Structure formats: C-alpha cells, structure tokens
Coordinates of C-alpha atoms in Angstrom, one line a residue:
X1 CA 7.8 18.7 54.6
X2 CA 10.5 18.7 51.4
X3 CA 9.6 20.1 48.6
X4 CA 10.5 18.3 45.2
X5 CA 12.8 20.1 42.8
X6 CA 10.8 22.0 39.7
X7 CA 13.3 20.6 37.3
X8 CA 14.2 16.7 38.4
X9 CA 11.9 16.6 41.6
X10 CA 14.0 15.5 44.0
X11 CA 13.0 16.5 47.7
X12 CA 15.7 18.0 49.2
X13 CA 14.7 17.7 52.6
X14 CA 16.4 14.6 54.7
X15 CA 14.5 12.4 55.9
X16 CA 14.8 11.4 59.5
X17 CA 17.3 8.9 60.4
X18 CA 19.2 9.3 57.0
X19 CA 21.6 11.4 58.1
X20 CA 23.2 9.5 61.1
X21 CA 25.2 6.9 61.1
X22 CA 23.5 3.3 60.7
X23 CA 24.8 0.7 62.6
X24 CA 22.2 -1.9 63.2
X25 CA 21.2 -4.4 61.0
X26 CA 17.5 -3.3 61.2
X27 CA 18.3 0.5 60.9
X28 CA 20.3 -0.5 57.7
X29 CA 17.2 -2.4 56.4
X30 CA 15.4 0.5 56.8
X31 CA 17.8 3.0 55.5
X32 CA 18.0 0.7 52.0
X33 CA 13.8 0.7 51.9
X34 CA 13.8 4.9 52.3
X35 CA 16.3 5.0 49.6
X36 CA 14.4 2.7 47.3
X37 CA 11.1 4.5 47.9
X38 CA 12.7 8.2 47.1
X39 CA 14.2 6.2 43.6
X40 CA 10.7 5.0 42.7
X41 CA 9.2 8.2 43.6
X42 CA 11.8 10.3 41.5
X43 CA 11.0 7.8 38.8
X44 CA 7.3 8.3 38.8
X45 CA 7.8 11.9 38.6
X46 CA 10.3 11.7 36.0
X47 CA 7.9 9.3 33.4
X48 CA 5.1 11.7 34.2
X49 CA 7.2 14.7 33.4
X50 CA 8.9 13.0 30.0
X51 CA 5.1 12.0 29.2
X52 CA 4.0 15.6 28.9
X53 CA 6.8 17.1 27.6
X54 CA 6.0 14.3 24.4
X55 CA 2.6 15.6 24.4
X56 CA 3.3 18.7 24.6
X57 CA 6.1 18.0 21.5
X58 CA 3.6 15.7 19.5
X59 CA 1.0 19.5 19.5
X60 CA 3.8 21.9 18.4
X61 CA 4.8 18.9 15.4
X62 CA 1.3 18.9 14.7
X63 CA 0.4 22.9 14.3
X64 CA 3.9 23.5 12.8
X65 CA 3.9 20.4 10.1
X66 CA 0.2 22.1 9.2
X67 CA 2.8 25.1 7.7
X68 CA 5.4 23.0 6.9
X69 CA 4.0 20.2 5.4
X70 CA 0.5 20.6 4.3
X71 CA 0.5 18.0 2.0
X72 CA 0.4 15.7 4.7
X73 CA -3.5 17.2 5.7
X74 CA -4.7 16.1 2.3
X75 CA -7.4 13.2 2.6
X76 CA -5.7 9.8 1.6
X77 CA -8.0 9.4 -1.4
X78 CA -6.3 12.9 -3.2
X79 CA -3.0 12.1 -2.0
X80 CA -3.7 8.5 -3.5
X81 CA -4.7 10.4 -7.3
X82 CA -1.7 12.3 -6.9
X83 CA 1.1 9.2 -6.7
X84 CA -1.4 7.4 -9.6
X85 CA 0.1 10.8 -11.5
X86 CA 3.3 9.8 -10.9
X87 CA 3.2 7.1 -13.4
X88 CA 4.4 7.2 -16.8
X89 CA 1.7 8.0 -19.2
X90 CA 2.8 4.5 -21.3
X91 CA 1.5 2.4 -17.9
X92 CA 4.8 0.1 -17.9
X93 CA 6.8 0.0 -14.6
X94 CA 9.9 -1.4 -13.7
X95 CA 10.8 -2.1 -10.2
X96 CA 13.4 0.8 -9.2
X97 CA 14.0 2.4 -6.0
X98 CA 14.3 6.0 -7.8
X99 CA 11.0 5.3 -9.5
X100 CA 6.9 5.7 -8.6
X101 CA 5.7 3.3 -6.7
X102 CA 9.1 2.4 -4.4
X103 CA 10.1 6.4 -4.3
X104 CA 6.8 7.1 -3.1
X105 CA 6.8 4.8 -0.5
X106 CA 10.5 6.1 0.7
X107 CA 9.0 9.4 1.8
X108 CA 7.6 9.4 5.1
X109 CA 5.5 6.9 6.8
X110 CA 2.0 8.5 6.0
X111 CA 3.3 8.5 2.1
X112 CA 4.3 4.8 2.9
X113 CA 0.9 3.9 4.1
X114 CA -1.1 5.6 1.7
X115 CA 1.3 3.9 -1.5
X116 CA 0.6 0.7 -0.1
X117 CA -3.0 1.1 -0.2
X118 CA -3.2 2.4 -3.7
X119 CA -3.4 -0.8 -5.8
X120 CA -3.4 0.9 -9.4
X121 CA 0.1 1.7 -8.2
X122 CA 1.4 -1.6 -8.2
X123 CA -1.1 -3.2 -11.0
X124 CA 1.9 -3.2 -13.8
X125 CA 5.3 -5.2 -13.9
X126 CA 7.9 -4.7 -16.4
X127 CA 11.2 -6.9 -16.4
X128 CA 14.0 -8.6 -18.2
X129 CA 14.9 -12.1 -18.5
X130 CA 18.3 -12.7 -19.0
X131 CA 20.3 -15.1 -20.3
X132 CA 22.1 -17.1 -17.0
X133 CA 19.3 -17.0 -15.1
X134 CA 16.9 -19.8 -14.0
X135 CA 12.5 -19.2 -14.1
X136 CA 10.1 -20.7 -11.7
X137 CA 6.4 -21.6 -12.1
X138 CA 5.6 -17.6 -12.2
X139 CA 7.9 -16.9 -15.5
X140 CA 10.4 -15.4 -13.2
X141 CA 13.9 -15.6 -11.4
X142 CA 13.4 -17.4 -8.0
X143 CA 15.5 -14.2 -6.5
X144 CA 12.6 -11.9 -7.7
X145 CA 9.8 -14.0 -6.9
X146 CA 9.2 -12.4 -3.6
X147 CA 9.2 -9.1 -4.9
X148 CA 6.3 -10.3 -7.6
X149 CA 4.5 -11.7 -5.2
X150 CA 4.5 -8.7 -3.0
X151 CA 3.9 -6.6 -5.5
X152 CA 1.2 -8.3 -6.8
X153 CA -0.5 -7.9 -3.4
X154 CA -0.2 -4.3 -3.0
X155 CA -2.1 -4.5 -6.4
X156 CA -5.4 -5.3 -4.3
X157 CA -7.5 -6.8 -7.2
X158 CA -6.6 -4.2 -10.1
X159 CA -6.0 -5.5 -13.7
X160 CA -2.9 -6.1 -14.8
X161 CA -0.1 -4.8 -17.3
X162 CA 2.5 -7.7 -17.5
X163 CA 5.9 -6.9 -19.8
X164 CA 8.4 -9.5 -20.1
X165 CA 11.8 -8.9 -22.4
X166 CA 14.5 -10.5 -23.1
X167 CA 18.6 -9.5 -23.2
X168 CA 19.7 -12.5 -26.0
X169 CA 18.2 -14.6 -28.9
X170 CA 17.2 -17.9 -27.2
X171 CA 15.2 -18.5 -24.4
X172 CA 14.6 -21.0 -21.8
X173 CA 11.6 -23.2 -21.1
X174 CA 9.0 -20.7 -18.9
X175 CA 6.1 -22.2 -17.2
X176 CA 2.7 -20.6 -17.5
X177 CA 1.8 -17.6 -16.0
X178 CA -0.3 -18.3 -12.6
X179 CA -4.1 -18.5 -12.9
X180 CA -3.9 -15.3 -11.0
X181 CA -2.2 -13.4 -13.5
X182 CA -3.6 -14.7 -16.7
X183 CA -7.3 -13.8 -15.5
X184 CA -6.7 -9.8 -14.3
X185 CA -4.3 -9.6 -17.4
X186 CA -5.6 -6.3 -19.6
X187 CA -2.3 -6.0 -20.9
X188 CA 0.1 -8.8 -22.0
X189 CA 3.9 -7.9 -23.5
X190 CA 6.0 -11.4 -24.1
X191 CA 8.8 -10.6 -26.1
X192 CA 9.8 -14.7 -26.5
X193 CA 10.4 -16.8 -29.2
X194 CA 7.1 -18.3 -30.8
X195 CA 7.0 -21.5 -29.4
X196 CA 7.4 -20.4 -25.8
X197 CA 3.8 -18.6 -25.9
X198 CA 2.0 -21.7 -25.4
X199 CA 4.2 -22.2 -22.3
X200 CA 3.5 -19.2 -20.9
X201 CA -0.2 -18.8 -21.8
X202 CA -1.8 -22.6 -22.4
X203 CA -4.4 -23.1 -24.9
X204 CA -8.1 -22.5 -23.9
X205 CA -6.7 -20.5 -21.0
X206 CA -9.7 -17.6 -20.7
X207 CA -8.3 -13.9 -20.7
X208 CA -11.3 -12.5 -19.7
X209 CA -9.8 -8.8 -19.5
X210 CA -7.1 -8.8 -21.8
X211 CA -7.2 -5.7 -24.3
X212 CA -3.8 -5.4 -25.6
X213 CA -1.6 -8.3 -26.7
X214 CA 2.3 -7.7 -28.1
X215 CA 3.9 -11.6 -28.8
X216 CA 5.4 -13.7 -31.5
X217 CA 2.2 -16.0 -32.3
X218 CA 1.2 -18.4 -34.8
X219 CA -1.8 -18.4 -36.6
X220 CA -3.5 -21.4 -34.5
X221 CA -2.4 -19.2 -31.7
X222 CA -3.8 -16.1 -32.8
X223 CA -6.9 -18.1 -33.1
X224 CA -6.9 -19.6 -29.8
X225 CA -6.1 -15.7 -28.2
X226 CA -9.5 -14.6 -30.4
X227 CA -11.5 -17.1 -28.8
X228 CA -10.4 -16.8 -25.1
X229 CA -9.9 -12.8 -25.0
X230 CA -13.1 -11.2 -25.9
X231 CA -12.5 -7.8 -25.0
X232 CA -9.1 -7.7 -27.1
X233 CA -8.5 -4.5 -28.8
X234 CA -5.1 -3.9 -29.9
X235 CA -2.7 -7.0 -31.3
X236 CA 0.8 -6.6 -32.1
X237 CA 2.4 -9.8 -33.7
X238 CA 4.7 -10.8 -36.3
X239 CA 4.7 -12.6 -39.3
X240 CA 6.9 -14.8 -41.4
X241 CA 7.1 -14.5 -45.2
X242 CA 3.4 -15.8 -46.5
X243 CA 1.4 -16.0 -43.3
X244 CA -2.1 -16.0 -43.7
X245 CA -3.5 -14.6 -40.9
X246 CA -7.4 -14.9 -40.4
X247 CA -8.2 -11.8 -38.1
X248 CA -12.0 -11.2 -37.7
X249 CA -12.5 -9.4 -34.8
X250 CA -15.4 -7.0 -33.8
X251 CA -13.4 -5.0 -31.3
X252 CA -10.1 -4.6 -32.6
X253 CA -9.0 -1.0 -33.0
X254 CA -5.2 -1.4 -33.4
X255 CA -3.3 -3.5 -35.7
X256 CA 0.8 -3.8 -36.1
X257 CA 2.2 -7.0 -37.9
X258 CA 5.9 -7.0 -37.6
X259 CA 7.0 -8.3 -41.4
X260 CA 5.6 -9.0 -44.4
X261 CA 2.2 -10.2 -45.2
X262 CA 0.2 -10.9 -48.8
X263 CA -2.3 -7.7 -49.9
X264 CA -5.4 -10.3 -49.9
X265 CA -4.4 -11.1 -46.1
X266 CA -4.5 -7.0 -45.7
X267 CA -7.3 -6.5 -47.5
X268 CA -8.7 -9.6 -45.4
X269 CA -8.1 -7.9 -42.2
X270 CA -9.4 -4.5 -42.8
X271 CA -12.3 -6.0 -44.2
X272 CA -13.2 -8.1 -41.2
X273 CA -12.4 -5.7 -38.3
X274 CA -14.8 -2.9 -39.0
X275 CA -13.3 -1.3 -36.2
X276 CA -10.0 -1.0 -37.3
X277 CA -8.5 2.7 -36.6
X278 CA -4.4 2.5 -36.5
X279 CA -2.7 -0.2 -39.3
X280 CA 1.0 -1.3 -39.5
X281 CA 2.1 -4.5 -41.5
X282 CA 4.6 -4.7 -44.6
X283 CA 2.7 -5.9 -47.9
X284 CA 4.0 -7.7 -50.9
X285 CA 4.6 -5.9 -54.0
X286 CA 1.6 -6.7 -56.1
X287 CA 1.2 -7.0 -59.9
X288 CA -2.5 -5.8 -59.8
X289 CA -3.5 -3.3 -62.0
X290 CA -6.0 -0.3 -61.7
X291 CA -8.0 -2.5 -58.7
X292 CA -11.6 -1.4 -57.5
X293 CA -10.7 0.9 -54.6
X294 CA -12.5 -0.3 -51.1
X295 CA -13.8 2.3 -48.8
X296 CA -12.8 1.8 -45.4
X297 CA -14.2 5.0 -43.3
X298 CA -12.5 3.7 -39.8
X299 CA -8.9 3.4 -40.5
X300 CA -7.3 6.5 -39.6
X301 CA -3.6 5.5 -39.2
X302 CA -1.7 3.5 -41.9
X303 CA 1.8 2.5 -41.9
X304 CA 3.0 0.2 -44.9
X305 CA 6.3 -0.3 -46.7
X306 CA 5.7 -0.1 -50.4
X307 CA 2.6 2.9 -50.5
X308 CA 1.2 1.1 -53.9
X309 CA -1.1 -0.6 -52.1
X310 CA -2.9 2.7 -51.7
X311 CA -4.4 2.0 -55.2
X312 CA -6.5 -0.5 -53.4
X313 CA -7.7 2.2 -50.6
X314 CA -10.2 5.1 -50.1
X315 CA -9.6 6.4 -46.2
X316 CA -11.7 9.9 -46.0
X317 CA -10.6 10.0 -42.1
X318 CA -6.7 9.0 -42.6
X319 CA -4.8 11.4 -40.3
X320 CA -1.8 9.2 -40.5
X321 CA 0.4 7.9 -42.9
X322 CA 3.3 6.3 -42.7
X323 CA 5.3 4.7 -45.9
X324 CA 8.8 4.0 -47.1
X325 CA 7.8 4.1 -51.2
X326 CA 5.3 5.9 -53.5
X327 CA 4.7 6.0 -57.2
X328 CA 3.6 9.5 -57.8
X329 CA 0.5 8.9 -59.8
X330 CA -0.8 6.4 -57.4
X331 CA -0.4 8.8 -54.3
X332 CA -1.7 11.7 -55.7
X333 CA -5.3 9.6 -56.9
X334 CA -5.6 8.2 -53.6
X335 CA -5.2 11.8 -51.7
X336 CA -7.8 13.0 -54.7
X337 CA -10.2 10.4 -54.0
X338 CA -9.9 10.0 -50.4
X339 CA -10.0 14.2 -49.6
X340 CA -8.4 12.7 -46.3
X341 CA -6.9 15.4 -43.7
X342 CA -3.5 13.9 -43.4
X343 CA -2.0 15.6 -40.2
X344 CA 0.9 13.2 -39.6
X345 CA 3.3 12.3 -42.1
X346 CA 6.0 9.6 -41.8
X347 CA 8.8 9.2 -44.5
X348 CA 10.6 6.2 -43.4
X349 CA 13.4 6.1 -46.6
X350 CA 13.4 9.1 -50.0
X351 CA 12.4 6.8 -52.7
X352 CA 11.1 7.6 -56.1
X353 CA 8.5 10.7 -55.7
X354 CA 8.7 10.1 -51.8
X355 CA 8.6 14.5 -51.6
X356 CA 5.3 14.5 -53.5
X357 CA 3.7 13.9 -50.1
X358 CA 5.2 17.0 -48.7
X359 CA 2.4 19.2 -51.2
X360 CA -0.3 17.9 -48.4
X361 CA -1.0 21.6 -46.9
X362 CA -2.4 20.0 -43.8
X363 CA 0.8 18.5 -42.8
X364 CA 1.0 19.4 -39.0
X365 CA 3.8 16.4 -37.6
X366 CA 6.7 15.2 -40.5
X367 CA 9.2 12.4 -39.7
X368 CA 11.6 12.1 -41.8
X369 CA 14.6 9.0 -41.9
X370 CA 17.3 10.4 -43.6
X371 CA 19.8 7.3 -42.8
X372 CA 21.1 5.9 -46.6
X373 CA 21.5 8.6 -48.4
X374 CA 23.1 11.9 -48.1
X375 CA 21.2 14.4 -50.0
X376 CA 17.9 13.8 -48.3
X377 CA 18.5 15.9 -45.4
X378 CA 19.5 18.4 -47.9
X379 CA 16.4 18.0 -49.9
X380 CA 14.0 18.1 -46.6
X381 CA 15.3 21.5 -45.7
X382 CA 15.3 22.7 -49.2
X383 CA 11.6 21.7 -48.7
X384 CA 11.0 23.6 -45.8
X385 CA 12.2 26.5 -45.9
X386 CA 10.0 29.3 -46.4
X387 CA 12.5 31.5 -48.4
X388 CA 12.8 28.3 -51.0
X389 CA 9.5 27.1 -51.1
X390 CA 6.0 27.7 -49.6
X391 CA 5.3 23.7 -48.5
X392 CA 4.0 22.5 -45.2
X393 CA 2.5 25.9 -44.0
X394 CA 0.9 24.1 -40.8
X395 CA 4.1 21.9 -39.9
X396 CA 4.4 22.4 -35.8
X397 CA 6.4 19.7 -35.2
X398 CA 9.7 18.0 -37.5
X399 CA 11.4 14.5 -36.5
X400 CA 14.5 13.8 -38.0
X401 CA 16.6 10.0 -38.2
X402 CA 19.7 10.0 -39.4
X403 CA 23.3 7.8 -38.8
X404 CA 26.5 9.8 -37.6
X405 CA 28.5 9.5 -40.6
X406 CA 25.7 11.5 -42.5
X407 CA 26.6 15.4 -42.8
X408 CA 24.2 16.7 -40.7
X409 CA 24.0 20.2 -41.1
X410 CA 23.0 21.7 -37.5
X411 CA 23.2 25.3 -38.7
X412 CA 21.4 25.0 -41.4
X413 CA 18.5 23.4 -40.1
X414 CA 18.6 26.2 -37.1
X415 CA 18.3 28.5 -39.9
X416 CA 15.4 27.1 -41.6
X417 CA 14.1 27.1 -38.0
X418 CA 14.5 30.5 -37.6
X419 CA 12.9 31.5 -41.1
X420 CA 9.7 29.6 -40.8
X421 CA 9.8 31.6 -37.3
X422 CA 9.7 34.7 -39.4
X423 CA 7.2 34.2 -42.6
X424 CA 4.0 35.6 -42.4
X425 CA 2.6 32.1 -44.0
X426 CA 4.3 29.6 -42.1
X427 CA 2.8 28.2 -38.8
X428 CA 5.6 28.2 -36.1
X429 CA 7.1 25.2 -35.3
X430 CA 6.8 24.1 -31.6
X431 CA 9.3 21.0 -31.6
X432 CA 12.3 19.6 -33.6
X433 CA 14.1 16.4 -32.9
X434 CA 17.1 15.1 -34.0
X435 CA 18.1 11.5 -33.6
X436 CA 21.4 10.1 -34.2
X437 CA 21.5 6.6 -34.7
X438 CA 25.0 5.5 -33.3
X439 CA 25.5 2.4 -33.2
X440 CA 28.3 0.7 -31.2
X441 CA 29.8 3.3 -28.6
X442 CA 33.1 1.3 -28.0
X443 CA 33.6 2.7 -31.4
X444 CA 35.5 5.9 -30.9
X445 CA 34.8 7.0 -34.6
X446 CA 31.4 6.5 -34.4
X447 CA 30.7 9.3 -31.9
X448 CA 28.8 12.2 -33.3
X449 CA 29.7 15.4 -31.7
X450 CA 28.4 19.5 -32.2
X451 CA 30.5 22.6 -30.7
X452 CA 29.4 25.3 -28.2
X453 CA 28.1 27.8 -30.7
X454 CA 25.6 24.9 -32.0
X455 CA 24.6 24.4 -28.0
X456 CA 24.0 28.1 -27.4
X457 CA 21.9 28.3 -30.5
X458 CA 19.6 25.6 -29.1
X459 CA 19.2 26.9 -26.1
X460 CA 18.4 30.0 -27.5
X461 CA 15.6 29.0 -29.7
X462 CA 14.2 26.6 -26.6
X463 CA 14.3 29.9 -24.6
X464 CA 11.5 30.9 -27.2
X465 CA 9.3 28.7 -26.5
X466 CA 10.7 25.7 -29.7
X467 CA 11.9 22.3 -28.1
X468 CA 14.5 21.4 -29.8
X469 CA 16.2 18.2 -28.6
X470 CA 18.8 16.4 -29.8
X471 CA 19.4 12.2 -28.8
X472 CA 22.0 10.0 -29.8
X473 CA 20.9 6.7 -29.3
X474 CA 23.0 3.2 -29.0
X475 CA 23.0 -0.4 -29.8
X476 CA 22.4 -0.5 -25.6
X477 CA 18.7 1.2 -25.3
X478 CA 20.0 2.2 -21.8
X479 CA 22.8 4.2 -23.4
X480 CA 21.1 7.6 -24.7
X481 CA 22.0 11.3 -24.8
X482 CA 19.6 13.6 -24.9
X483 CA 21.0 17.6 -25.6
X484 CA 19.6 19.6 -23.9
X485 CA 19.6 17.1 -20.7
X486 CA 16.5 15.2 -20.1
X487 CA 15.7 11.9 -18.2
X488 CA 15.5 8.5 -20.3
X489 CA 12.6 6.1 -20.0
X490 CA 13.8 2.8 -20.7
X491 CA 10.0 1.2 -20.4
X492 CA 8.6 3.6 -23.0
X493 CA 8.5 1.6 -25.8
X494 CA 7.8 -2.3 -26.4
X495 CA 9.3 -4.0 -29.1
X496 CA 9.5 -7.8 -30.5
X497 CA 12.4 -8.7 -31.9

C-alpha cells in the first residue's frame, strides 16, 4: 500500500497498470479515471491540511493580539465611551477623514463595527455652503446628500447638533430642513441671511428638543421659536438698530444679541427670564440719571459695550464681566453695591478709567484687546508687574489681542512673566496667550514675526509648567499659527455674521 507524503500527500507508490504502456482504448479510459481519482484525492488532503493550518493560524492571532492589542478585548460598550471621547468638547463635527467619527472607523474592522454602532458619534453635522453650489430639499449640495443621509443613520435616534455656514454675503433659496431633522434638533446653528430662516425652519414647525438656537431672526420669528421650542435654553441672535425684542422665557440661561439694543429692551429681558445666567448685547447710551438699581441674583456673566448701564444693576453672583467703556464713579458703586466675586475680566478697548477694574483683587482670568492704541500694552504690563505695582494678586491666566503693526514687546512681557513667577504675593500664572490679528496674509508687510531667542524663552517658561502660546490669526479662519505648534479647530467657534 503507498503511503502519502507528510508534506503534500502524494502516494508515491504506482499503481498497477500505470506504469506500462497503454495502448487500448479501454486501458486509456482507465488510466485517465486513476489519474483523476489520485488529483481529487491529493485535493482533499490538501483543503483539509490548508483548513487546519488556518485554524491553527486564527489561535496563535488570537493569544498573541491578547498581548499585542488588548484594546481589542474591551467590551464594545467601553470601547464605544472611549471614541464618544474623541469628540471635541464644543460637540460640532465636520465630516473629515483625519477626524473622530471617519478616523475611528479607518482602524480595523472591529473599531469599524463598533463606530458604526455608536450613534452619539454621528448625532452632529457641521458644514459650509458655498457660493456656486446648488441645495436640495435637505439644505444641502446634492453631491453631499448621501453622506447626510448616511450619516444621519449611523446616528440611530440620537438628538441632533446641526451647523450650517456660509463662505459669501448672499445666499440662495434653501428648502426646509426635513421633518426628521427639525424634530431631534437640540442644537440648531444657521448662519443665513434673516429671511432665509423661515425657509429653512417653517412657522409653527414644533422643536420639541431644541435647546440652543444661533440665527439671524426677526422678532415675529423669535416669537414663533418661543412658542414651538419649549425646552430652549440658550439664543444667540442679532439685532438691527431699535429692535425691540420681547424675550420672556422661563428656561433661558444664556443670552448673546449681536448689535445694539435700547436699555428698556435689556432691562426687559433680564427681568422676564428669571433664569438668565450669561448676558451679551450692545446697549444704547442712555441719558438716565442716578436710576433705581434692580437686583438680579442670577446673572453671573455680562458682556456690554458702554459699562454705564451698570448704574442700573446690582449682580451679587457676577463672576464675569466683559465691557469696552467705564465711567470711574459708576464702576466703582456698582462693585460696592453688588460685593460681586468678579473672577473673569474682559477689557475689549482702554477707554476713560478702563484700568480702574484691574483694583478687583479677585481677578483670576484678564483679557485684554490692545488693537487701537499703542500704549495700552504698555499700560497692562506696567499693571502687572509685581515690582511696579501690587494689582491682580490671583491672576492665573492673561489673554492678550493686539494687530501686527502694534509694538509688541515679547521680552518684556516674558519678564513680567518671570517676576510674578518670583513675588511672594503674586499667584503664578498658569497661561498666557497672545493673539495677532493679521489680517490679509498676501500682504508681505503684514506678517508679524519674533527671533530664536524669543522662541527659546517660551519654551523655557512652558517647560515650567506656564502655557504660553502664541497665534497669528487671518482674514481665512483656516489660516492660523499657533507658536509653540498646536492643531487648529476650525468648528470651535460659531459665529453670525
């Protein structure tokens, strides 16, 4: 009997009548039928050998990716909280293969599977309409329409964070939002012209989930979004000159009114949203003299333009302020009256007694826009310096705007860095930025530059533990520096324009 080969088993053995000449017709017949029974046999042994072998492959994958690649043990429910990490903490998210959700599903194919089952992953879509392209019955370019509507599958129910923006001033007619949409909506962005928001959203349409709302709206609008989105809790809007808004609202926590509105319209809406925490809007100048200040024990974050209207305001929990202008004598009665903890100060432009709100000792954040004139900067780091003055003891971290052709001392403010490091009464400060408006960078004189020395000096103070950054920003948001290097997130921030 032939034995088979241990490594191809093949019998070696001939068979009889194989090895003499055939001749007959029948003894060829025969001859072909051994030959095809010895192929199928060698093939059988063959699949059955290539079969174990994969087993015995698929084991040794399987014990060495549990060294290799533990990650891949982890339940799908962990590994599932994990990508949700991967998100940026501001929620938007724009379509990009380098980016959480699509990276995460480049990985491998148990990554794949398990992204594609995590719908908070794919319950927000940022994008930009732009100028030559054509929108469908979904606000969107036919080309990206499957990509919306696959992505609003993976998204398995979840709410929804919608973001729309645009690259130029006008802006086509867009159709409504889908049903589908509009109803798991919780947050809504439409940077559009005011009369395309009734295109988009219809009157009467219900927003049962909708808590935060960014759009140019009229008043009849803003009426119509109060009535149809009852869990609504921030609104960012603007306003022309005049409008009288009529915001009452139980659950409002967040105001921001891009442009100007009258004081009785402020007044209006602090009164009749009790809830009313964060406060941005612009207010007209007023003639009134020595008002009747109105407590309002909510609000803990004001930003105005002209900080006169303080005179109408007692805030004992304002932790945030944010103006352009301040008389002295009106500032320093509302801080006396209100014994507020300001922790955050914002000095958008040095007007009149503007430094006067520097003598608030508990002073822990300070941004400071030094772009019109050029002794501010000067005056801010007279201010801070401990060997010059004792103000801000508690300041931790210093945010600083400025325009290239402004003198922008970097060594000087690294000194100051290092003193405050040094005093025995200062706090040390954990983060300075710098940001460099620049404008247009096809203009080669526009470009703000700092040599190596500078550079090394940064670095050594971030080696200390101090972030220091420095960003030169564009016309183009997509066109930042950062110094030291750091990664750009274009989705960050949402603005109407």
């Amino acid at each position: 009997m032939a034995i088979p080969c241990e490594k191809c088993g093949y019998q070696n053995g001939e068979r009889a009548g194989t090895g003499s000449a055939i001749t007959s017709t029948a003894g060829q017949r025969a001859a072909l039928a051994q030959i095809d029974a010895e192929i199928l046999e060698f093939k059988e042994y063959a699949n059955a050998r290539i079969a174990a072998l994969e087993e015995k492959r698929q084991s040794v994958a399987a014990s060495l990716a549990l060294v290799v690649y533990p990650v891949l043990t982890l339940p799908a429910e962990i590994t599932s909280c994990f990508f949700i990490e991967c998100l940026p903490p501001h929620g938007r998210v724009r379509p990009s293969p380098s980016r959480a959700p699509l990276l995460l599903a480049q990985v491998c194919r148990h990554w794949r599977e398990v992204a594609l089952f995590t719908g908070a992953l794919w319950s927000s879509f940022d994008y930009v309409l732009h100028e030559d392209e054509l929108y469908d019955d979904m606000g969107i370019p036919p080309w990206k329409k499957s990509l919306v509507e696959c992505w609003l599958s993976r998204s398995r129910g979840h709410a929804l964070s919608w973001t729309i923006r645009r690259s130029w001033d006008e802006s086509p007619p867009i159709p409504p939002l889908s049903p589908n949409i509009l109803s798991r909506l919780w947050r809504l962005e439409v940077d559009l012209p005011e009369p395309c928001f009734n295109e988009l959203v219809p009157l009467h349409t219900p927003l049962p989930q909708l808590q935060c709302l960014a759009a140019h709206l009229a008043p009849k609008d803003l009426q119509n979004i109060l009535r149809c989105a009852p869990q609504l809790r921030e609104l960012n809007i603007t306003s022309m000159d005049d409008t009288r808004y009529n915001l009452v609202s139980q659950t409002i926590v967040k105001v921001e009114i891009l442009g100007y509105i009258p004081v009785e319209t402020f007044l209006g809406i602090l009164n009749n949203c009790p809830l009313l925490s964060h406060f941005s809007c612009q207010v007209h100048p007023t003639t009134v003299h020595n008002p009747t200040p109105t407590t309002f024990r909510s609000l803990q974050s004001l930003n105005i333009v002209d900080a006169d209207v303080l005179k109408f305001l007692t805030l004992p929990n304002l932790t945030c302020l944010e103006f352009i202008s301040v008389k002295k004598h009106v500032f320093h009665a509302f801080v006396s009256r209100s014994s507020c903890n300001i922790r955050e100060l914002h000095i958008i432009e040095e007007r009149d007694d503007s430094w006067e709100a520097l003598k608030i000792p508990s002073v822990q954040t300070l941004e400071v826009n030094t772009e019109n004139k050029e002794k501010t900067l000067a005056n801010l780091l007279r201010c801070l310096d401990p060997n010059l003055s004792s103000l801000l003891p508690q300041l931790r971290h210093l945010r600083i705007s400025t325009l290239p052709e402004i003198d922008i001392n970097l060594g000087r403010i690294i000194d100051m860095v290092g003193h405050r490091r040094n005093a025995a009464n200062m706090v040390e400060l954990q983060s300075v930025s710098i940001i460099v408006e620049l404008g247009d960078p096809e203009d080669p004189d526009a470009w703000w530059h700092f040599g190596d020395t500078i550079a090394s000096q940064i670095r050594r103070l971030n080696s200390f533990g101090l972030k220091f950054t420095i960003q030169i920003n564009t016309d183009d948001d997509s066109e930042v520096m950062i110094f030291p290097d750091k990664t750009v997130d274009p989705c960050k921030n949402f603005y109407l324009t």
